[in-house]
mmCIF file of C-alpha atoms in Angstrom:
data_model
loop_
_atom_site.group_PDB
_atom_site.id
_atom_site.type_symbol
_atom_site.label_atom_id
_atom_site.label_comp_id
_atom_site.label_asym_id
_atom_site.label_seq_id
_atom_site.Cartn_x
_atom_site.Cartn_y
_atom_site.Cartn_z
ATOM 1 C CA MET A 1 -58.585 229.348 -2.748
ATOM 2 C CA GLN A 2 -57.220 229.173 0.773
ATOM 3 C CA GLN A 3 -60.450 227.532 1.914
ATOM 4 C CA ASP A 4 -60.168 224.868 -0.808
ATOM 5 C CA LYS A 5 -56.572 224.139 0.270
ATOM 6 C CA SER A 6 -57.584 223.775 3.919
ATOM 7 C CA TRP A 7 -60.380 221.401 2.962
ATOM 8 C CA ALA A 8 -57.987 219.340 0.851
ATOM 9 C CA ASP A 9 -55.507 219.179 3.742
ATOM 10 C CA TYR A 10 -58.298 218.061 6.067
ATOM 11 C CA VAL A 11 -59.431 215.332 3.674
ATOM 12 C CA ALA A 12 -55.833 214.169 3.252
ATOM 13 C CA SER A 13 -55.356 214.120 7.019
ATOM 14 C CA VAL A 14 -58.526 212.094 7.544
ATOM 15 C CA SER A 15 -57.583 209.675 4.779
ATOM 16 C CA TRP A 16 -54.112 209.230 6.306
ATOM 17 C CA ARG A 17 -55.561 208.496 9.746
ATOM 18 C CA GLN A 18 -58.030 206.040 8.263
ATOM 19 C CA GLY A 19 -55.208 204.298 6.431
ATOM 20 C CA VAL A 20 -53.124 203.976 9.590
ATOM 21 C CA LEU A 21 -56.154 202.730 11.521
ATOM 22 C CA TRP A 22 -56.933 200.227 8.787
ATOM 23 C CA ILE A 23 -53.381 198.859 8.840
ATOM 24 C CA ALA A 24 -53.292 198.691 12.651
ATOM 25 C CA THR A 25 -56.664 196.945 12.794
ATOM 26 C CA SER A 26 -55.664 194.463 10.106
ATOM 27 C CA LEU A 27 -52.432 193.611 11.926
ATOM 28 C CA GLY A 28 -54.276 193.247 15.216
ATOM 29 C CA VAL A 29 -56.950 190.992 13.723
ATOM 30 C CA LEU A 30 -54.410 188.815 11.924
ATOM 31 C CA THR A 31 -52.243 188.505 15.041
ATOM 32 C CA THR A 32 -55.062 187.614 17.429
ATOM 33 C CA ALA A 33 -56.617 185.204 14.924
ATOM 34 C CA ALA A 34 -53.240 183.494 14.462
ATOM 35 C CA LEU A 35 -52.800 183.202 18.227
ATOM 36 C CA GLY A 36 -56.270 181.709 18.539
ATOM 37 C CA GLN A 37 -55.487 179.193 15.822
ATOM 38 C CA TRP A 38 -52.206 178.325 17.553
ATOM 39 C CA GLN A 39 -54.054 177.611 20.791
ATOM 40 C CA LEU A 40 -56.445 175.317 18.917
ATOM 41 C CA SER A 41 -53.519 173.449 17.367
ATOM 42 C CA ARG A 42 -51.898 173.037 20.795
ATOM 43 C CA ALA A 43 -55.144 171.590 22.144
ATOM 44 C CA ALA A 44 -55.360 169.203 19.191
ATOM 45 C CA GLN A 45 -51.751 168.092 19.735
ATOM 46 C CA LYS A 46 -52.407 167.352 23.402
ATOM 47 C CA GLU A 47 -55.586 165.452 22.612
ATOM 48 C CA ALA A 48 -53.785 163.364 19.984
ATOM 49 C CA LEU A 49 -50.924 162.658 22.390
ATOM 50 C CA PHE A 50 -53.357 161.705 25.139
ATOM 51 C CA ALA A 51 -55.199 159.328 22.802
ATOM 52 C CA GLN A 52 -51.881 157.752 21.810
ATOM 53 C CA LEU A 53 -50.835 157.306 25.446
ATOM 54 C CA GLN A 54 -54.223 155.836 26.303
ATOM 55 C CA SER A 55 -53.770 153.317 23.516
ATOM 56 C CA GLN A 56 -50.249 152.508 24.737
ATOM 57 C CA ALA A 57 -51.447 152.086 28.317
ATOM 58 C CA ALA A 58 -53.944 149.457 27.149
ATOM 59 C CA GLN A 59 -51.128 147.304 25.735
ATOM 60 C CA PRO A 60 -49.587 144.426 27.744
ATOM 61 C CA THR A 61 -47.190 145.414 30.508
ATOM 62 C CA LEU A 62 -43.518 145.528 29.554
ATOM 63 C CA THR A 63 -40.886 143.739 31.621
ATOM 64 C CA GLY A 64 -37.243 144.460 32.278
ATOM 65 C CA ALA A 65 -36.334 142.059 29.474
ATOM 66 C CA ASP A 66 -38.286 144.222 27.015
ATOM 67 C CA LEU A 67 -36.055 147.169 27.888
ATOM 68 C CA LEU A 68 -32.834 145.364 26.952
ATOM 69 C CA GLN A 69 -32.627 146.876 23.483
ATOM 70 C CA PRO A 70 -31.249 150.051 21.912
ATOM 71 C CA ASP A 71 -32.863 153.277 23.094
ATOM 72 C CA SER A 72 -34.052 154.148 19.598
ATOM 73 C CA GLN A 73 -36.233 151.022 19.571
ATOM 74 C CA LEU A 74 -37.786 151.924 22.913
ATOM 75 C CA GLN A 75 -39.223 155.285 21.897
ATOM 76 C CA PRO A 76 -42.262 153.728 20.137
ATOM 77 C CA LEU A 77 -43.032 152.031 23.467
ATOM 78 C CA ILE A 78 -43.334 155.283 25.424
ATOM 79 C CA GLY A 79 -46.570 155.312 27.387
ATOM 80 C CA ARG A 80 -46.622 151.546 27.975
ATOM 81 C CA ARG A 81 -46.951 150.165 31.484
ATOM 82 C CA VAL A 82 -43.768 148.527 32.748
ATOM 83 C CA GLN A 83 -42.786 146.257 35.608
ATOM 84 C CA VAL A 84 -39.053 146.085 36.196
ATOM 85 C CA SER A 85 -36.803 144.523 38.817
ATOM 86 C CA GLY A 86 -33.333 145.644 39.769
ATOM 87 C CA ARG A 87 -31.191 147.304 42.408
ATOM 88 C CA TRP A 88 -31.075 150.982 43.234
ATOM 89 C CA LEU A 89 -27.885 152.972 42.729
ATOM 90 C CA ALA A 90 -28.993 155.118 45.646
ATOM 91 C CA GLU A 91 -25.774 157.095 45.978
ATOM 92 C CA HIS A 92 -26.486 158.648 42.572
ATOM 93 C CA THR A 93 -29.970 159.949 43.446
ATOM 94 C CA VAL A 94 -30.775 163.372 41.969
ATOM 95 C CA PHE A 95 -33.366 165.848 43.268
ATOM 96 C CA LEU A 96 -34.901 168.034 40.552
ATOM 97 C CA ASP A 97 -35.727 171.407 42.092
ATOM 98 C CA ASN A 98 -38.780 173.661 41.646
ATOM 99 C CA ARG A 99 -41.152 170.848 40.678
ATOM 100 C CA PRO A 100 -44.792 171.462 41.678
ATOM 101 C CA MET A 101 -47.323 168.855 42.706
ATOM 102 C CA GLN A 102 -50.849 169.609 43.896
ATOM 103 C CA GLY A 103 -50.054 173.300 44.376
ATOM 104 C CA ARG A 104 -46.849 172.793 46.375
ATOM 105 C CA THR A 105 -43.217 173.141 45.323
ATOM 106 C CA GLY A 106 -40.627 170.489 45.981
ATOM 107 C CA PHE A 107 -38.358 167.925 44.355
ATOM 108 C CA TYR A 108 -38.777 165.162 41.832
ATOM 109 C CA VAL A 109 -36.698 162.267 43.167
ATOM 110 C CA LEU A 110 -34.733 160.446 40.456
ATOM 111 C CA THR A 111 -32.677 157.332 41.179
ATOM 112 C CA PRO A 112 -30.859 155.078 38.681
ATOM 113 C CA LEU A 113 -31.936 151.427 38.747
ATOM 114 C CA GLN A 114 -29.731 148.641 37.411
ATOM 115 C CA ILE A 115 -32.035 146.150 35.719
ATOM 116 C CA SER A 116 -31.707 142.615 37.065
ATOM 117 C CA GLY A 117 -29.572 140.271 34.994
ATOM 118 C CA SER A 118 -28.017 143.048 32.923
ATOM 119 C CA GLU A 119 -25.549 145.903 32.922
ATOM 120 C CA LEU A 120 -28.265 148.324 31.791
ATOM 121 C CA VAL A 121 -29.328 151.233 34.005
ATOM 122 C CA VAL A 122 -32.575 153.205 33.730
ATOM 123 C CA VAL A 123 -33.399 156.435 35.547
ATOM 124 C CA VAL A 124 -36.568 156.048 37.606
ATOM 125 C CA GLN A 125 -38.687 159.084 38.413
ATOM 126 C CA ARG A 126 -39.664 157.757 41.816
ATOM 127 C CA GLY A 127 -41.998 160.523 42.983
ATOM 128 C CA TRP A 128 -42.258 163.959 44.561
ATOM 129 C CA VAL A 129 -41.273 165.224 47.997
ATOM 130 C CA PRO A 130 -41.677 168.726 49.530
ATOM 131 C CA ARG A 131 -38.569 170.733 50.230
ATOM 132 C CA ASN A 132 -37.433 172.479 53.399
ATOM 133 C CA PHE A 133 -37.674 176.198 52.586
ATOM 134 C CA GLU A 134 -35.893 177.180 55.800
ATOM 135 C CA GLN A 135 -32.848 175.101 54.858
ATOM 136 C CA ARG A 136 -32.923 175.038 51.087
ATOM 137 C CA SER A 137 -29.760 172.955 50.748
ATOM 138 C CA GLN A 138 -31.084 170.196 53.012
ATOM 139 C CA LEU A 139 -31.832 166.951 51.193
ATOM 140 C CA PRO A 140 -35.017 165.040 52.023
ATOM 141 C CA ASP A 141 -34.557 161.713 53.763
ATOM 142 C CA ILE A 142 -35.770 159.141 51.246
ATOM 143 C CA SER A 143 -35.961 155.458 52.133
ATOM 144 C CA THR A 144 -34.152 153.470 49.435
ATOM 145 C CA PRO A 145 -33.896 149.737 50.162
ATOM 146 C CA GLU A 146 -30.897 147.649 49.269
ATOM 147 C CA GLY A 147 -31.161 144.440 47.337
ATOM 148 C CA VAL A 148 -33.525 143.618 44.493
ATOM 149 C CA VAL A 149 -36.782 145.543 44.204
ATOM 150 C CA THR A 150 -39.667 145.337 41.765
ATOM 151 C CA LEU A 151 -41.561 148.451 40.773
ATOM 152 C CA GLU A 152 -44.426 149.343 38.486
ATOM 153 C CA GLY A 153 -44.683 152.439 36.344
ATOM 154 C CA ARG A 154 -44.875 153.694 32.802
ATOM 155 C CA LEU A 155 -42.199 154.159 30.208
ATOM 156 C CA VAL A 156 -41.750 157.874 29.516
ATOM 157 C CA GLY A 157 -39.246 160.177 27.887
ATOM 158 C CA PRO A 158 -36.414 161.953 29.718
ATOM 159 C CA PRO A 159 -37.364 163.992 32.818
ATOM 160 C CA SER A 160 -39.173 167.250 32.063
ATOM 161 C CA ARG A 161 -36.989 170.323 31.776
ATOM 162 C CA LEU A 162 -37.322 173.810 33.198
ATOM 163 C CA TYR A 163 -35.686 176.945 31.835
ATOM 164 C CA ASP A 164 -32.045 177.239 32.824
ATOM 165 C CA LEU A 165 -29.011 179.265 31.852
ATOM 166 C CA GLY A 166 -27.217 176.301 30.320
ATOM 167 C CA GLY A 167 -24.064 174.592 31.429
ATOM 168 C CA ALA A 168 -23.565 171.198 33.016
ATOM 169 C CA GLU A 169 -25.072 170.717 36.459
ATOM 170 C CA THR A 170 -23.598 168.530 39.163
ATOM 171 C CA GLY A 171 -24.515 167.670 42.718
ATOM 172 C CA SER A 172 -27.609 166.131 44.231
ATOM 173 C CA ILE A 173 -29.923 169.147 43.718
ATOM 174 C CA ARG A 174 -30.318 170.217 40.094
ATOM 175 C CA GLN A 175 -32.683 172.205 37.934
ATOM 176 C CA ASN A 176 -32.623 169.694 35.088
ATOM 177 C CA LEU A 177 -31.068 166.337 34.319
ATOM 178 C CA ASP A 178 -29.634 165.645 30.887
ATOM 179 C CA LEU A 179 -29.511 161.870 30.606
ATOM 180 C CA LYS A 180 -26.604 161.773 28.163
ATOM 181 C CA SER A 181 -24.391 163.906 30.409
ATOM 182 C CA PHE A 182 -25.606 162.016 33.458
ATOM 183 C CA GLY A 183 -24.658 158.727 31.804
ATOM 184 C CA VAL A 184 -21.075 159.904 31.325
ATOM 185 C CA GLU A 185 -20.978 161.234 34.887
ATOM 186 C CA LEU A 186 -22.419 158.003 36.269
ATOM 187 C CA GLN A 187 -19.943 155.849 34.390
ATOM 188 C CA SER A 188 -16.936 157.812 35.648
ATOM 189 C CA GLN A 189 -18.135 157.602 39.252
ATOM 190 C CA ILE A 190 -18.998 153.900 39.122
ATOM 191 C CA LYS A 191 -15.457 153.031 38.063
ATOM 192 C CA LEU A 192 -14.204 154.438 41.370
ATOM 193 C CA GLN A 193 -16.713 152.561 43.537
ATOM 194 C CA PRO A 194 -16.691 148.930 44.704
ATOM 195 C CA GLN A 195 -19.557 146.922 43.248
ATOM 196 C CA PRO A 196 -21.542 144.061 44.842
ATOM 197 C CA LEU A 197 -20.150 140.651 43.913
ATOM 198 C CA LEU A 198 -23.556 139.335 42.855
ATOM 199 C CA TYR A 199 -24.090 142.041 40.227
ATOM 200 C CA ALA A 200 -22.383 142.881 36.971
ATOM 201 C CA PRO A 201 -20.965 146.424 36.983
ATOM 202 C CA PRO A 202 -23.448 148.931 35.489
ATOM 203 C CA ASN A 203 -22.303 149.676 31.983
ATOM 204 C CA ARG A 204 -24.888 151.760 30.080
ATOM 205 C CA LEU A 205 -27.520 154.319 31.034
ATOM 206 C CA MET A 206 -30.648 154.572 28.924
ATOM 207 C CA THR A 207 -30.605 158.146 27.604
ATOM 208 C CA GLN A 208 -33.850 158.509 25.635
ATOM 209 C CA VAL A 209 -36.357 156.998 28.053
ATOM 210 C CA SER A 210 -36.961 156.759 31.779
ATOM 211 C CA VAL A 211 -39.478 155.028 34.041
ATOM 212 C CA GLN A 212 -42.105 157.021 35.931
ATOM 213 C CA GLN A 213 -42.964 155.010 39.029
ATOM 214 C CA THR A 214 -46.687 154.805 39.764
ATOM 215 C CA ALA A 215 -46.915 152.487 42.782
ATOM 216 C CA GLU A 216 -44.965 151.532 45.879
ATOM 217 C CA MET A 217 -42.125 149.112 45.142
ATOM 218 C CA LYS A 218 -41.749 145.563 46.415
ATOM 219 C CA VAL A 219 -38.544 144.260 47.984
ATOM 220 C CA LEU A 220 -37.633 140.780 46.760
ATOM 221 C CA ASP A 221 -34.635 140.254 49.044
ATOM 222 C CA LEU A 222 -36.190 139.078 52.299
ATOM 223 C CA GLY A 223 -32.977 139.811 54.145
ATOM 224 C CA HIS A 224 -33.446 143.565 53.677
ATOM 225 C CA LYS A 225 -35.839 145.721 55.640
ATOM 226 C CA PHE A 226 -38.447 147.619 53.689
ATOM 227 C CA GLN A 227 -39.882 150.989 54.554
ATOM 228 C CA GLU A 228 -42.241 152.951 52.330
ATOM 229 C CA ASP A 229 -40.506 155.907 50.720
ATOM 230 C CA GLY A 230 -43.397 158.320 51.393
ATOM 231 C CA LEU A 231 -43.181 159.875 47.933
ATOM 232 C CA GLN A 232 -46.215 161.306 46.156
ATOM 233 C CA ARG A 233 -46.893 160.062 42.645
ATOM 234 C CA ASN A 234 -49.753 162.225 41.391
ATOM 235 C CA TRP A 235 -47.978 162.796 38.107
ATOM 236 C CA PRO A 236 -49.331 165.483 35.744
ATOM 237 C CA VAL A 237 -51.820 164.111 33.231
ATOM 238 C CA ILE A 238 -50.846 164.732 29.619
ATOM 239 C CA ASN A 239 -54.252 166.059 28.578
ATOM 240 C CA SER A 240 -54.422 168.540 31.460
ATOM 241 C CA GLY A 241 -54.584 172.051 30.057
ATOM 242 C CA VAL A 242 -56.651 171.223 26.962
ATOM 243 C CA ASP A 243 -59.594 173.221 28.298
ATOM 244 C CA LYS A 244 -57.192 176.054 29.037
ATOM 245 C CA HIS A 245 -56.067 176.119 25.398
ATOM 246 C CA TYR A 246 -59.673 176.245 24.202
ATOM 247 C CA GLY A 247 -60.359 179.076 26.649
ATOM 248 C CA TYR A 248 -57.378 181.064 25.408
ATOM 249 C CA ALA A 249 -58.412 180.449 21.802
ATOM 250 C CA PHE A 250 -61.889 181.798 22.544
ATOM 251 C CA GLN A 251 -60.383 184.925 24.110
ATOM 252 C CA TRP A 252 -58.114 185.581 21.126
ATOM 253 C CA PHE A 253 -60.915 185.095 18.589
ATOM 254 C CA ALA A 254 -63.241 187.285 20.669
ATOM 255 C CA LEU A 255 -60.601 190.020 20.736
ATOM 256 C CA SER A 256 -60.213 189.702 16.976
ATOM 257 C CA LEU A 257 -63.966 190.143 16.450
ATOM 258 C CA LEU A 258 -64.012 193.051 18.888
ATOM 259 C CA MET A 259 -61.374 194.911 16.882
ATOM 260 C CA VAL A 260 -63.319 194.327 13.666
ATOM 261 C CA GLY A 261 -66.523 195.534 15.314
ATOM 262 C CA LEU A 262 -64.917 198.683 16.733
ATOM 263 C CA PHE A 263 -63.313 199.502 13.399
ATOM 264 C CA LEU A 264 -66.617 199.182 11.542
ATOM 265 C CA TRP A 265 -68.454 201.191 14.178
ATOM 266 C CA PHE A 266 -66.120 204.163 14.275
ATOM 267 C CA GLN A 267 -65.394 204.217 10.538
ATOM 268 C CA PHE A 268 -68.852 203.628 9.070
ATOM 269 C CA PHE A 269 -71.811 203.447 11.439
ATOM 270 C CA LYS A 270 -70.969 206.250 13.848
ATOM 271 C CA PRO A 271 -70.060 208.848 11.140
ATOM 272 C CA ARG A 272 -73.258 207.958 9.245
ATOM 273 C CA SER A 273 -75.459 208.465 12.313
ATOM 274 C CA TYR A 274 -73.646 211.728 13.047
ATOM 275 C CA HIS A 275 -74.337 213.143 9.592
ATOM 276 C CA GLU A 276 -77.969 212.054 9.737
#
């Protein structure tokens, strides 16, 4: 009788362990398979976005006049090439910190540009410059000509954001730049500054788009000296990382199959060979 009870307890114990193992394996397989599927969807999203941007880039180049419309009507134009003329509001330049380019860390240089013949201002992502790690508060010396300049680039969304702790940022060096807050800040500062007689006072900052400069600018005012700004413009390509997503997806699916294989081996094949 005692022997029958011990055998029953053993069978119950084995069944309980098998049940726990079955649940754990099922959860593991479902989780890894879902993560693999998520990586595939991310790759598909990037490929679709890249195809859309490629199509936009093949469209005719936009001009400054094309930008003189509400921000909401400009979003469908993101990705288009643009050539715009205007004057720099150099005193409002912002340096976005911790931005990498070609394996080095530095700043993205952002300067507002007042579009010629208008009161509209667009933030231009001018390029990248390395930072001085010995004097972290030192600002790079960026050549910004006065007068009217013409630059080429592409219409993009607001500057990319990094993780931060929230709260409004001020000063020349920032982690992120919120265009809506920056527009309010810019407007309050401009009211206190004298403006050139030949230009209308800047009145509105574009808050849903910016311009990513892709080539050296041209100075149209012959009376102003021009010096190249020395900024790098090897901007990240949208489709970069697609292969990485496929690689991660393969790893997750392989892990899922491995768990299934181990479960079948230890629960069915190995006990059978042991009894034989």
